[in-house]
Amino acid sequence: MTHAATIAVEVAAVAQVTPLIKHFTLTPVDGSAMPAFSGGSHIIVIMRRANRVHRNPYSLMSPPSRLDAYEISVRRMEESRGGSHFMHDEVRVGSRLEIAHPVNLFALDKIARKHVLIAGGIGITPFLAQLQDLHAAKVPYEMHYSVRSPEHAAFCDRLIAEEGERVRVYHDSRNELIDFQTLLSSQPLGTHVYVCGPAGMIEHVIATARACGWPDSHIHWEQFSAPPVGDAFDVFLARAQRTVHVLPDQSLLESIEAAGVDVPYLCRGGVCGFCHTKVLRVEGELIHNDHFLSDEEKASRKYIMPCVSRARCSNLVLDL
Ligand code: FES
C-alpha cells in the first residue's frame, strides 16, 4: 500500500482510558464517510514530525456501522521509538493526521459455529469492533479478557454492561488466570478461537489449542510487533543504486521510505508478508523479528521483512 491511499483526518476527541491507554476519535477532514470495514481491521496512522515520519498500525475499535469517525486506542510503550509517545504527548483535539485505508488481517470466520475471543491488555481493541459484528451475526460467542489490575482494565465497564455473562475478566493482580486447557478442550466442534495480546499469551493459546487437536484453520491471532531498536547499519538498495543509513531507533522500512523508495506494506508489524524483500548479499547477521518467514527461510538468509527486522552487519544488499 502506498501513501496515495491515505485519508486526512482530524482528532475530534481524546480520552485517557487507563494510566497507559488513550482513546482517539478521528474524523475525515473533508467530511465524507470513512471507508467501510469489518471487525478486526486495522489502520496505519501516519505521524509526521519535523525530522521523522512514524507509521504505526492500530486496530479499529469503533462499531463497523459507524462511518462518520474511526476510533482507536494507543498504549504508551516504554520502549517506544516515538510513535506511541507522539500520540500520547503531542496529539490533541484538532490535530491533523493521515491514515491508510483499513485492512483486515484478523477477520471473524464466517462459517464458525461458535467464537471464543481471548484478549490481553490493549489486545482488547480489535474485539470491540468484532463484538458489534457478532451481535448482528447471532452466532454464539464468549470472551475472556485478561488485565494487569482493575485500573488497567480498559473498557471493562462497557464490556460488562453490553456483554453480561458472555465476557469474563481476569485480573493478574488477584492471581486470576485463564485456564486455557479447560477452555479449549471443552468447546463444540466448529468453534474458532481468536487471541490478541502479549506474545506469551498468543503462543500459549496457539500451543494449547494445537495440543487439544484444534486445526490451524480454527486458530486466529493478531500481534503486530513494534520494530525493535538496535545498532545502526547501512544497506545498499541494488535497484535504486542508493546506500541508506538505518538509525538505531528507526526501522529498516522507515529508513528506506525516508530515502524515497517505496516498499509495499499492509501491517508494518511482521505479519502480513507484504514487505517481503530479497537479500542479495549479507556479511554479518540478519535479525529477524517477524512472524511471517518460516524458520527455514530465516536460516537461508535470503529474505527479510524490513518493517520489523534489521541487521548487524558490515555489508547488506537488498533487491530494492
Ligand atoms: S508490512 Fe506486513 S510483514 Fe512487513
PDB file of C-alpha atoms and ligand atoms in Angstrom:
ATOM      1  CA  MET A   1       0.000   0.000   0.000  1.00  0.00           C
ATOM      2  CA  THR A   2       1.419   3.388  -0.892  1.00  0.00           C
ATOM      3  CA  HIS A   3       0.818   6.797   0.573  1.00  0.00           C
ATOM      4  CA  ALA A   4      -1.571   7.681  -2.263  1.00  0.00           C
ATOM      5  CA  ALA A   5      -4.205   5.687  -0.392  1.00  0.00           C
ATOM      6  CA  THR A   6      -4.193   7.874   2.724  1.00  0.00           C
ATOM      7  CA  ILE A   7      -7.099   9.761   4.284  1.00  0.00           C
ATOM      8  CA  ALA A   8      -6.634  13.116   6.044  1.00  0.00           C
ATOM      9  CA  VAL A   9      -8.263  13.033   9.481  1.00  0.00           C
ATOM     10  CA  GLU A  10      -8.746  15.403  12.402  1.00  0.00           C
ATOM     11  CA  VAL A  11      -8.732  14.324  16.027  1.00  0.00           C
ATOM     12  CA  ALA A  12     -12.261  15.008  17.319  1.00  0.00           C
ATOM     13  CA  ALA A  13     -11.830  13.621  20.843  1.00  0.00           C
ATOM     14  CA  VAL A  14      -9.113  12.280  23.130  1.00  0.00           C
ATOM     15  CA  ALA A  15      -9.776  10.406  26.368  1.00  0.00           C
ATOM     16  CA  GLN A  16      -7.406   8.901  28.924  1.00  0.00           C
ATOM     17  CA  VAL A  17      -8.843   5.403  29.449  1.00  0.00           C
ATOM     18  CA  THR A  18      -6.246   3.917  31.810  1.00  0.00           C
ATOM     19  CA  PRO A  19      -2.902   5.251  33.101  1.00  0.00           C
ATOM     20  CA  LEU A  20      -1.284   3.871  29.915  1.00  0.00           C
ATOM     21  CA  ILE A  21      -4.035   3.940  27.274  1.00  0.00           C
ATOM     22  CA  LYS A  22      -5.533   6.888  25.384  1.00  0.00           C
ATOM     23  CA  HIS A  23      -8.571   6.687  23.134  1.00  0.00           C
ATOM     24  CA  PHE A  24      -8.761   8.817  19.956  1.00  0.00           C
ATOM     25  CA  THR A  25     -11.735   9.631  17.730  1.00  0.00           C
ATOM     26  CA  LEU A  26     -10.679  10.500  14.161  1.00  0.00           C
ATOM     27  CA  THR A  27     -12.997  12.249  11.719  1.00  0.00           C
ATOM     28  CA  PRO A  28     -12.368  12.797   7.990  1.00  0.00           C
ATOM     29  CA  VAL A  29     -11.176  16.328   7.206  1.00  0.00           C
ATOM     30  CA  ASP A  30     -13.282  16.530   4.044  1.00  0.00           C
ATOM     31  CA  GLY A  31     -16.475  15.466   5.851  1.00  0.00           C
ATOM     32  CA  SER A  32     -17.048  12.414   3.656  1.00  0.00           C
ATOM     33  CA  ALA A  33     -17.790   8.948   5.046  1.00  0.00           C
ATOM     34  CA  MET A  34     -14.891   6.762   6.126  1.00  0.00           C
ATOM     35  CA  PRO A  35     -14.334   3.550   4.117  1.00  0.00           C
ATOM     36  CA  ALA A  36     -16.383   0.576   5.342  1.00  0.00           C
ATOM     37  CA  PHE A  37     -14.557  -2.043   7.403  1.00  0.00           C
ATOM     38  CA  SER A  38     -15.225  -5.227   9.338  1.00  0.00           C
ATOM     39  CA  GLY A  39     -14.316  -6.096  12.926  1.00  0.00           C
ATOM     40  CA  GLY A  40     -10.638  -6.979  13.308  1.00  0.00           C
ATOM     41  CA  SER A  41      -9.431  -4.353  10.786  1.00  0.00           C
ATOM     42  CA  HIS A  42      -6.533  -2.054  11.473  1.00  0.00           C
ATOM     43  CA  ILE A  43      -5.350   1.238  10.047  1.00  0.00           C
ATOM     44  CA  ILE A  44      -1.865   2.695   9.757  1.00  0.00           C
ATOM     45  CA  VAL A  45      -1.615   6.111  11.405  1.00  0.00           C
ATOM     46  CA  ILE A  46       0.976   8.324   9.738  1.00  0.00           C
ATOM     47  CA  MET A  47       2.578  10.804  12.139  1.00  0.00           C
ATOM     48  CA  ARG A  48       4.726  13.458  10.546  1.00  0.00           C
ATOM     49  CA  ARG A  49       7.244  15.066  12.875  1.00  0.00           C
ATOM     50  CA  ALA A  50       9.825  17.677  11.967  1.00  0.00           C
ATOM     51  CA  ASN A  51      12.556  15.181  11.116  1.00  0.00           C
ATOM     52  CA  ARG A  52      10.748  11.842  11.228  1.00  0.00           C
ATOM     53  CA  VAL A  53       7.690  10.023   9.949  1.00  0.00           C
ATOM     54  CA  HIS A  54       6.106   7.270  12.055  1.00  0.00           C
ATOM     55  CA  ARG A  55       3.611   4.832  10.548  1.00  0.00           C
ATOM     56  CA  ASN A  56       2.062   2.693  13.276  1.00  0.00           C
ATOM     57  CA  PRO A  57      -0.737   0.101  12.985  1.00  0.00           C
ATOM     58  CA  TYR A  58      -3.735   0.406  15.323  1.00  0.00           C
ATOM     59  CA  SER A  59      -6.882  -1.746  15.422  1.00  0.00           C
ATOM     60  CA  LEU A  60     -10.181  -0.042  14.705  1.00  0.00           C
ATOM     61  CA  MET A  61     -12.405  -0.385  17.764  1.00  0.00           C
ATOM     62  CA  SER A  62     -15.463   1.611  16.707  1.00  0.00           C
ATOM     63  CA  PRO A  63     -18.613  -0.178  15.518  1.00  0.00           C
ATOM     64  CA  PRO A  64     -18.214  -1.109  11.825  1.00  0.00           C
ATOM     65  CA  SER A  65     -21.627   0.502  11.225  1.00  0.00           C
ATOM     66  CA  ARG A  66     -20.212   3.892  12.272  1.00  0.00           C
ATOM     67  CA  LEU A  67     -18.528   5.583   9.299  1.00  0.00           C
ATOM     68  CA  ASP A  68     -18.523   9.250  10.347  1.00  0.00           C
ATOM     69  CA  ALA A  69     -15.454   8.554  12.509  1.00  0.00           C
ATOM     70  CA  TYR A  70     -12.946   5.872  13.426  1.00  0.00           C
ATOM     71  CA  GLU A  71     -11.889   5.116  16.996  1.00  0.00           C
ATOM     72  CA  ILE A  72      -8.509   3.730  18.042  1.00  0.00           C
ATOM     73  CA  SER A  73      -6.698   3.317  21.344  1.00  0.00           C
ATOM     74  CA  VAL A  74      -2.966   3.684  21.848  1.00  0.00           C
ATOM     75  CA  ARG A  75      -0.944   2.217  24.683  1.00  0.00           C
ATOM     76  CA  ARG A  76       2.079   4.219  25.758  1.00  0.00           C
ATOM     77  CA  MET A  77       5.016   1.896  25.127  1.00  0.00           C
ATOM     78  CA  GLU A  78       8.014   2.212  27.433  1.00  0.00           C
ATOM     79  CA  GLU A  79      10.358   1.146  24.637  1.00  0.00           C
ATOM     80  CA  SER A  80       8.628   3.394  22.108  1.00  0.00           C
ATOM     81  CA  ARG A  81      10.654   4.576  19.126  1.00  0.00           C
ATOM     82  CA  GLY A  82       8.487   7.671  19.199  1.00  0.00           C
ATOM     83  CA  GLY A  83       5.084   6.776  17.729  1.00  0.00           C
ATOM     84  CA  SER A  84       3.138   5.985  20.902  1.00  0.00           C
ATOM     85  CA  HIS A  85       4.768   8.891  22.766  1.00  0.00           C
ATOM     86  CA  PHE A  86       3.836  11.211  19.891  1.00  0.00           C
ATOM     87  CA  MET A  87       0.197  10.063  20.078  1.00  0.00           C
ATOM     88  CA  HIS A  88       0.132  10.478  23.870  1.00  0.00           C
ATOM     89  CA  ASP A  89       2.091  13.704  24.249  1.00  0.00           C
ATOM     90  CA  GLU A  90       1.566  15.707  21.058  1.00  0.00           C
ATOM     91  CA  VAL A  91      -1.776  14.720  19.554  1.00  0.00           C
ATOM     92  CA  ARG A  92      -4.723  16.770  20.826  1.00  0.00           C
ATOM     93  CA  VAL A  93      -8.264  17.595  19.776  1.00  0.00           C
ATOM     94  CA  GLY A  94      -7.908  19.407  16.438  1.00  0.00           C
ATOM     95  CA  SER A  95      -4.591  17.737  15.477  1.00  0.00           C
ATOM     96  CA  ARG A  96      -4.396  16.578  11.861  1.00  0.00           C
ATOM     97  CA  LEU A  97      -3.072  13.118  10.929  1.00  0.00           C
ATOM     98  CA  GLU A  98      -3.138  10.851   7.909  1.00  0.00           C
ATOM     99  CA  ILE A  99      -4.335   7.273   7.956  1.00  0.00           C
ATOM    100  CA  ALA A 100      -4.182   4.421   5.462  1.00  0.00           C
ATOM    101  CA  HIS A 101      -7.368   2.628   4.427  1.00  0.00           C
ATOM    102  CA  PRO A 102      -8.449  -0.197   6.774  1.00  0.00           C
ATOM    103  CA  VAL A 103      -7.163  -3.712   6.164  1.00  0.00           C
ATOM    104  CA  ASN A 104      -8.452  -6.817   7.933  1.00  0.00           C
ATOM    105  CA  LEU A 105      -5.844  -9.459   8.800  1.00  0.00           C
ATOM    106  CA  PHE A 106      -7.856 -10.685  11.813  1.00  0.00           C
ATOM    107  CA  ALA A 107     -11.338 -11.327  10.455  1.00  0.00           C
ATOM    108  CA  LEU A 108     -14.028 -13.439  12.111  1.00  0.00           C
ATOM    109  CA  ASP A 109     -14.568 -16.717  10.288  1.00  0.00           C
ATOM    110  CA  LYS A 110     -17.931 -16.539   8.549  1.00  0.00           C
ATOM    111  CA  ILE A 111     -18.818 -20.218   8.903  1.00  0.00           C
ATOM    112  CA  ALA A 112     -17.675 -20.711  12.512  1.00  0.00           C
ATOM    113  CA  ARG A 113     -20.353 -22.283  14.719  1.00  0.00           C
ATOM    114  CA  LYS A 114     -19.022 -20.508  17.797  1.00  0.00           C
ATOM    115  CA  HIS A 115     -16.329 -17.894  18.523  1.00  0.00           C
ATOM    116  CA  VAL A 116     -14.049 -17.794  21.567  1.00  0.00           C
ATOM    117  CA  LEU A 117     -12.321 -14.408  21.929  1.00  0.00           C
ATOM    118  CA  ILE A 118      -9.255 -14.086  24.158  1.00  0.00           C
ATOM    119  CA  ALA A 119      -7.779 -10.641  24.853  1.00  0.00           C
ATOM    120  CA  GLY A 120      -4.827  -9.463  26.899  1.00  0.00           C
ATOM    121  CA  GLY A 121      -4.433  -5.753  27.768  1.00  0.00           C
ATOM    122  CA  ILE A 122      -4.552  -3.425  24.747  1.00  0.00           C
ATOM    123  CA  GLY A 123      -5.328  -6.559  22.684  1.00  0.00           C
ATOM    124  CA  ILE A 124      -8.984  -5.878  23.552  1.00  0.00           C
ATOM    125  CA  THR A 125      -9.312  -3.239  20.788  1.00  0.00           C
ATOM    126  CA  PRO A 126      -9.991  -5.380  17.666  1.00  0.00           C
ATOM    127  CA  PHE A 127     -12.554  -7.372  19.650  1.00  0.00           C
ATOM    128  CA  LEU A 128     -14.587  -4.259  20.472  1.00  0.00           C
ATOM    129  CA  ALA A 129     -15.393  -3.890  16.759  1.00  0.00           C
ATOM    130  CA  GLN A 130     -15.800  -7.642  16.271  1.00  0.00           C
ATOM    131  CA  LEU A 131     -18.373  -7.789  19.088  1.00  0.00           C
ATOM    132  CA  GLN A 132     -20.575  -5.409  17.114  1.00  0.00           C
ATOM    133  CA  ASP A 133     -20.356  -7.757  14.110  1.00  0.00           C
ATOM    134  CA  LEU A 134     -21.154 -10.688  16.390  1.00  0.00           C
ATOM    135  CA  HIS A 135     -24.291  -9.027  17.771  1.00  0.00           C
ATOM    136  CA  ALA A 136     -25.568  -8.826  14.192  1.00  0.00           C
ATOM    137  CA  ALA A 137     -24.405 -12.346  13.241  1.00  0.00           C
ATOM    138  CA  LYS A 138     -26.253 -14.112  16.061  1.00  0.00           C
ATOM    139  CA  VAL A 139     -23.537 -16.803  16.375  1.00  0.00           C
ATOM    140  CA  PRO A 140     -22.695 -17.935  19.924  1.00  0.00           C
ATOM    141  CA  TYR A 141     -19.532 -16.416  21.384  1.00  0.00           C
ATOM    142  CA  GLU A 142     -17.725 -15.843  24.642  1.00  0.00           C
ATOM    143  CA  MET A 143     -14.902 -13.520  25.615  1.00  0.00           C
ATOM    144  CA  HIS A 144     -12.067 -13.907  28.098  1.00  0.00           C
ATOM    145  CA  TYR A 145     -10.201 -10.680  28.922  1.00  0.00           C
ATOM    146  CA  SER A 146      -7.009 -10.681  30.975  1.00  0.00           C
ATOM    147  CA  VAL A 147      -5.793  -7.401  32.516  1.00  0.00           C
ATOM    148  CA  ARG A 148      -2.982  -6.405  34.845  1.00  0.00           C
ATOM    149  CA  SER A 149      -5.273  -4.897  37.539  1.00  0.00           C
ATOM    150  CA  PRO A 150      -8.645  -3.105  37.757  1.00  0.00           C
ATOM    151  CA  GLU A 151      -7.080   0.301  36.995  1.00  0.00           C
ATOM    152  CA  HIS A 152      -5.585  -1.120  33.755  1.00  0.00           C
ATOM    153  CA  ALA A 153      -8.842  -2.763  32.635  1.00  0.00           C
ATOM    154  CA  ALA A 154      -9.677  -0.673  29.569  1.00  0.00           C
ATOM    155  CA  PHE A 155     -13.349  -0.568  28.518  1.00  0.00           C
ATOM    156  CA  CYS A 156     -14.256  -3.145  31.140  1.00  0.00           C
ATOM    157  CA  ASP A 157     -17.404  -1.431  32.464  1.00  0.00           C
ATOM    158  CA  ARG A 158     -18.735  -1.049  28.951  1.00  0.00           C
ATOM    159  CA  LEU A 159     -17.981  -4.673  28.108  1.00  0.00           C
ATOM    160  CA  ILE A 160     -19.688  -6.000  31.205  1.00  0.00           C
ATOM    161  CA  ALA A 161     -22.708  -3.739  30.636  1.00  0.00           C
ATOM    162  CA  GLU A 162     -23.068  -4.787  26.985  1.00  0.00           C
ATOM    163  CA  GLU A 163     -21.996  -8.414  27.122  1.00  0.00           C
ATOM    164  CA  GLY A 164     -23.054  -9.547  30.596  1.00  0.00           C
ATOM    165  CA  GLU A 165     -22.065 -13.153  31.213  1.00  0.00           C
ATOM    166  CA  ARG A 166     -20.544 -13.581  27.765  1.00  0.00           C
ATOM    167  CA  VAL A 167     -17.426 -11.751  28.988  1.00  0.00           C
ATOM    168  CA  ARG A 168     -15.195 -12.811  31.850  1.00  0.00           C
ATOM    169  CA  VAL A 169     -12.435 -10.539  33.157  1.00  0.00           C
ATOM    170  CA  TYR A 170      -9.290 -11.908  34.834  1.00  0.00           C
ATOM    171  CA  HIS A 171      -7.032  -9.664  36.971  1.00  0.00           C
ATOM    172  CA  ASP A 172      -3.343 -10.620  37.219  1.00  0.00           C
ATOM    173  CA  SER A 173      -3.179  -8.625  40.473  1.00  0.00           C
ATOM    174  CA  ARG A 174      -5.659 -11.082  42.012  1.00  0.00           C
ATOM    175  CA  ASN A 175      -3.921 -14.134  40.549  1.00  0.00           C
ATOM    176  CA  GLU A 176      -6.895 -14.792  38.276  1.00  0.00           C
ATOM    177  CA  LEU A 177      -5.596 -16.765  35.298  1.00  0.00           C
ATOM    178  CA  ILE A 178      -7.403 -18.024  32.226  1.00  0.00           C
ATOM    179  CA  ASP A 179      -7.417 -21.828  32.283  1.00  0.00           C
ATOM    180  CA  PHE A 180      -6.689 -22.281  28.576  1.00  0.00           C
ATOM    181  CA  GLN A 181      -6.564 -26.061  28.807  1.00  0.00           C
ATOM    182  CA  THR A 182     -10.098 -26.328  30.220  1.00  0.00           C
ATOM    183  CA  LEU A 183     -11.401 -23.552  27.984  1.00  0.00           C
ATOM    184  CA  LEU A 184     -10.063 -25.008  24.741  1.00  0.00           C
ATOM    185  CA  SER A 185     -10.730 -28.659  25.485  1.00  0.00           C
ATOM    186  CA  SER A 186     -14.420 -28.094  26.141  1.00  0.00           C
ATOM    187  CA  GLN A 187     -15.620 -26.282  23.011  1.00  0.00           C
ATOM    188  CA  PRO A 188     -18.104 -27.698  20.480  1.00  0.00           C
ATOM    189  CA  LEU A 189     -16.873 -28.800  17.060  1.00  0.00           C
ATOM    190  CA  GLY A 190     -16.689 -25.909  14.586  1.00  0.00           C
ATOM    191  CA  THR A 191     -15.572 -23.352  17.215  1.00  0.00           C
ATOM    192  CA  HIS A 192     -12.911 -20.809  16.205  1.00  0.00           C
ATOM    193  CA  VAL A 193     -10.578 -19.171  18.729  1.00  0.00           C
ATOM    194  CA  TYR A 194      -9.145 -15.633  18.349  1.00  0.00           C
ATOM    195  CA  VAL A 195      -6.368 -14.240  20.508  1.00  0.00           C
ATOM    196  CA  CYS A 196      -4.812 -10.771  20.653  1.00  0.00           C
ATOM    197  CA  GLY A 197      -2.460  -9.644  23.405  1.00  0.00           C
ATOM    198  CA  PRO A 198       1.108 -10.153  24.623  1.00  0.00           C
ATOM    199  CA  ALA A 199       3.329 -12.564  22.667  1.00  0.00           C
ATOM    200  CA  GLY A 200       3.495 -15.073  25.539  1.00  0.00           C
ATOM    201  CA  MET A 201      -0.296 -15.291  25.743  1.00  0.00           C
ATOM    202  CA  ILE A 202      -0.635 -15.780  21.973  1.00  0.00           C
ATOM    203  CA  GLU A 203       1.999 -18.523  21.929  1.00  0.00           C
ATOM    204  CA  HIS A 204       0.349 -20.265  24.879  1.00  0.00           C
ATOM    205  CA  VAL A 205      -3.111 -20.188  23.289  1.00  0.00           C
ATOM    206  CA  ILE A 206      -1.817 -21.478  19.940  1.00  0.00           C
ATOM    207  CA  ALA A 207       0.170 -24.289  21.588  1.00  0.00           C
ATOM    208  CA  THR A 208      -2.735 -25.298  23.864  1.00  0.00           C
ATOM    209  CA  ALA A 209      -5.263 -25.268  21.011  1.00  0.00           C
ATOM    210  CA  ARG A 210      -2.991 -27.426  18.838  1.00  0.00           C
ATOM    211  CA  ALA A 211      -2.389 -29.840  21.712  1.00  0.00           C
ATOM    212  CA  CYS A 212      -6.180 -30.100  22.153  1.00  0.00           C
ATOM    213  CA  GLY A 213      -6.492 -31.067  18.477  1.00  0.00           C
ATOM    214  CA  TRP A 214      -7.739 -27.765  17.043  1.00  0.00           C
ATOM    215  CA  PRO A 215      -6.938 -27.413  13.323  1.00  0.00           C
ATOM    216  CA  ASP A 216      -4.758 -24.378  12.496  1.00  0.00           C
ATOM    217  CA  SER A 217      -7.581 -23.006  10.339  1.00  0.00           C
ATOM    218  CA  HIS A 218      -9.645 -22.518  13.523  1.00  0.00           C
ATOM    219  CA  ILE A 219      -6.918 -20.637  15.446  1.00  0.00           C
ATOM    220  CA  HIS A 220      -6.631 -16.891  14.744  1.00  0.00           C
ATOM    221  CA  TRP A 221      -4.224 -14.466  16.333  1.00  0.00           C
ATOM    222  CA  GLU A 222      -3.045 -10.925  15.881  1.00  0.00           C
ATOM    223  CA  GLN A 223       0.116  -9.407  17.155  1.00  0.00           C
ATOM    224  CA  PHE A 224       1.797  -6.508  15.474  1.00  0.00           C
ATOM    225  CA  SER A 225       5.388  -6.434  16.672  1.00  0.00           C
ATOM    226  CA  ALA A 226       6.768  -2.958  17.136  1.00  0.00           C
ATOM    227  CA  PRO A 227      10.075  -2.696  15.279  1.00  0.00           C
ATOM    228  CA  PRO A 228      12.776  -3.204  17.908  1.00  0.00           C
ATOM    229  CA  VAL A 229      15.625  -0.755  18.260  1.00  0.00           C
ATOM    230  CA  GLY A 230      19.183  -1.961  17.545  1.00  0.00           C
ATOM    231  CA  ASP A 231      22.571  -0.945  16.211  1.00  0.00           C
ATOM    232  CA  ALA A 232      22.833   1.469  13.285  1.00  0.00           C
ATOM    233  CA  PHE A 233      23.796  -0.113   9.961  1.00  0.00           C
ATOM    234  CA  ASP A 234      23.990   0.675   6.246  1.00  0.00           C
ATOM    235  CA  VAL A 235      22.026  -1.018   3.485  1.00  0.00           C
ATOM    236  CA  PHE A 236      22.578  -0.765  -0.271  1.00  0.00           C
ATOM    237  CA  LEU A 237      19.440  -0.819  -2.433  1.00  0.00           C
ATOM    238  CA  ALA A 238      20.544  -2.539  -5.648  1.00  0.00           C
ATOM    239  CA  ARG A 239      17.797  -1.349  -7.993  1.00  0.00           C
ATOM    240  CA  ALA A 240      17.670   2.202  -6.657  1.00  0.00           C
ATOM    241  CA  GLN A 241      21.514   2.248  -6.509  1.00  0.00           C
ATOM    242  CA  ARG A 242      21.415   4.013  -3.141  1.00  0.00           C
ATOM    243  CA  THR A 243      23.018   3.477   0.230  1.00  0.00           C
ATOM    244  CA  VAL A 244      20.676   4.097   3.171  1.00  0.00           C
ATOM    245  CA  HIS A 245      21.755   4.570   6.786  1.00  0.00           C
ATOM    246  CA  VAL A 246      19.444   2.946   9.355  1.00  0.00           C
ATOM    247  CA  LEU A 247      19.471   4.727  12.738  1.00  0.00           C
ATOM    248  CA  PRO A 248      19.285   2.696  15.980  1.00  0.00           C
ATOM    249  CA  ASP A 249      15.679   3.747  16.694  1.00  0.00           C
ATOM    250  CA  GLN A 250      14.497   3.618  13.083  1.00  0.00           C
ATOM    251  CA  SER A 251      13.166   0.536  11.311  1.00  0.00           C
ATOM    252  CA  LEU A 252      14.730  -0.657   8.063  1.00  0.00           C
ATOM    253  CA  LEU A 253      11.431   0.070   6.297  1.00  0.00           C
ATOM    254  CA  GLU A 254      11.237   3.623   7.684  1.00  0.00           C
ATOM    255  CA  SER A 255      14.808   4.316   6.570  1.00  0.00           C
ATOM    256  CA  ILE A 256      14.142   3.054   3.052  1.00  0.00           C
ATOM    257  CA  GLU A 257      10.938   5.126   2.835  1.00  0.00           C
ATOM    258  CA  ALA A 258      12.752   8.207   4.117  1.00  0.00           C
ATOM    259  CA  ALA A 259      15.169   7.774   1.199  1.00  0.00           C
ATOM    260  CA  GLY A 260      12.220   7.993  -1.200  1.00  0.00           C
ATOM    261  CA  VAL A 261      11.984   4.300  -2.110  1.00  0.00           C
ATOM    262  CA  ASP A 262       8.512   2.754  -1.745  1.00  0.00           C
ATOM    263  CA  VAL A 263       8.145  -0.745  -0.298  1.00  0.00           C
ATOM    264  CA  PRO A 264       4.671  -2.373  -0.238  1.00  0.00           C
ATOM    265  CA  TYR A 265       3.201  -2.869   3.240  1.00  0.00           C
ATOM    266  CA  LEU A 266      -0.051  -3.665   4.991  1.00  0.00           C
ATOM    267  CA  CYS A 267       0.601  -4.394   8.664  1.00  0.00           C
ATOM    268  CA  ARG A 268       4.050  -2.886   9.411  1.00  0.00           C
ATOM    269  CA  GLY A 269       4.149  -5.449  12.217  1.00  0.00           C
ATOM    270  CA  GLY A 270       5.820  -8.511  10.689  1.00  0.00           C
ATOM    271  CA  VAL A 271       2.628 -10.425   9.989  1.00  0.00           C
ATOM    272  CA  CYS A 272       1.176  -9.869   6.512  1.00  0.00           C
ATOM    273  CA  GLY A 273       4.165 -10.652   4.281  1.00  0.00           C
ATOM    274  CA  PHE A 274       3.677  -7.637   2.006  1.00  0.00           C
ATOM    275  CA  CYS A 275       7.124  -6.149   2.613  1.00  0.00           C
ATOM    276  CA  HIS A 276       8.877  -9.470   1.815  1.00  0.00           C
ATOM    277  CA  THR A 277      12.276  -8.445   0.385  1.00  0.00           C
ATOM    278  CA  LYS A 278      15.065 -10.440  -1.208  1.00  0.00           C
ATOM    279  CA  VAL A 279      18.526 -10.217   0.373  1.00  0.00           C
ATOM    280  CA  LEU A 280      21.197 -10.205  -2.354  1.00  0.00           C
ATOM    281  CA  ARG A 281      24.219 -10.128  -0.049  1.00  0.00           C
ATOM    282  CA  VAL A 282      24.845 -10.016   3.701  1.00  0.00           C
ATOM    283  CA  GLU A 283      28.084 -10.074   5.637  1.00  0.00           C
ATOM    284  CA  GLY A 284      27.009 -10.328   9.258  1.00  0.00           C
ATOM    285  CA  GLU A 285      23.762 -11.158  10.992  1.00  0.00           C
ATOM    286  CA  LEU A 286      20.147 -10.676   9.933  1.00  0.00           C
ATOM    287  CA  ILE A 287      17.917 -10.061  12.969  1.00  0.00           C
ATOM    288  CA  HIS A 288      14.513 -11.462  12.068  1.00  0.00           C
ATOM    289  CA  ASN A 289      11.669 -10.150  14.237  1.00  0.00           C
ATOM    290  CA  ASP A 290       8.720 -11.108  12.039  1.00  0.00           C
ATOM    291  CA  HIS A 291       6.041 -13.791  12.377  1.00  0.00           C
ATOM    292  CA  PHE A 292       5.885 -14.386   8.613  1.00  0.00           C
ATOM    293  CA  LEU A 293       9.058 -16.134   7.406  1.00  0.00           C
ATOM    294  CA  SER A 294       9.480 -19.798   8.274  1.00  0.00           C
ATOM    295  CA  ASP A 295      12.478 -20.894  10.340  1.00  0.00           C
ATOM    296  CA  GLU A 296      13.986 -22.362   7.143  1.00  0.00           C
ATOM    297  CA  GLU A 297      13.562 -19.081   5.273  1.00  0.00           C
ATOM    298  CA  LYS A 298      15.139 -17.169   8.151  1.00  0.00           C
ATOM    299  CA  ALA A 299      18.055 -19.592   8.233  1.00  0.00           C
ATOM    300  CA  SER A 300      18.547 -19.279   4.450  1.00  0.00           C
ATOM    301  CA  ARG A 301      19.452 -15.548   4.861  1.00  0.00           C
ATOM    302  CA  LYS A 302      17.764 -14.887   1.505  1.00  0.00           C
ATOM    303  CA  TYR A 303      14.779 -12.848   2.700  1.00  0.00           C
ATOM    304  CA  ILE A 304      13.971 -10.124   5.208  1.00  0.00           C
ATOM    305  CA  MET A 305      10.811  -8.330   6.365  1.00  0.00           C
ATOM    306  CA  PRO A 306      12.060  -4.731   6.656  1.00  0.00           C
ATOM    307  CA  CYS A 307       9.038  -3.498   8.663  1.00  0.00           C
ATOM    308  CA  VAL A 308      10.351  -5.155  11.842  1.00  0.00           C
ATOM    309  CA  SER A 309      13.656  -6.871  11.053  1.00  0.00           C
ATOM    310  CA  ARG A 310      17.100  -5.366  10.904  1.00  0.00           C
ATOM    311  CA  ALA A 311      20.749  -6.406  10.664  1.00  0.00           C
ATOM    312  CA  ARG A 312      24.034  -6.301  12.492  1.00  0.00           C
ATOM    313  CA  CYS A 313      26.387  -6.352   9.554  1.00  0.00           C
ATOM    314  CA  SER A 314      29.036  -4.639   7.506  1.00  0.00           C
ATOM    315  CA  ASN A 315      27.505  -5.278   4.098  1.00  0.00           C
ATOM    316  CA  LEU A 316      23.800  -5.708   3.325  1.00  0.00           C
ATOM    317  CA  VAL A 317      22.406  -5.502  -0.219  1.00  0.00           C
ATOM    318  CA  LEU A 318      18.650  -5.700  -0.850  1.00  0.00           C
ATOM    319  CA  ASP A 319      16.734  -6.236  -4.088  1.00  0.00           C
ATOM    320  CA  LEU A 320      15.005  -2.845  -3.950  1.00  0.00           C
TER     321      LEU A 320
HETATM  322  S1  FES B   1       4.350  -4.947   6.225  1.00  0.00           S
HETATM  323 FE1  FES B   1       3.393  -6.757   6.931  1.00  0.00          FE
HETATM  324  S2  FES B   1       5.116  -8.076   7.280  1.00  0.00           S
HETATM  325 FE2  FES B   1       6.016  -6.197   6.789  1.00  0.00          FE
END
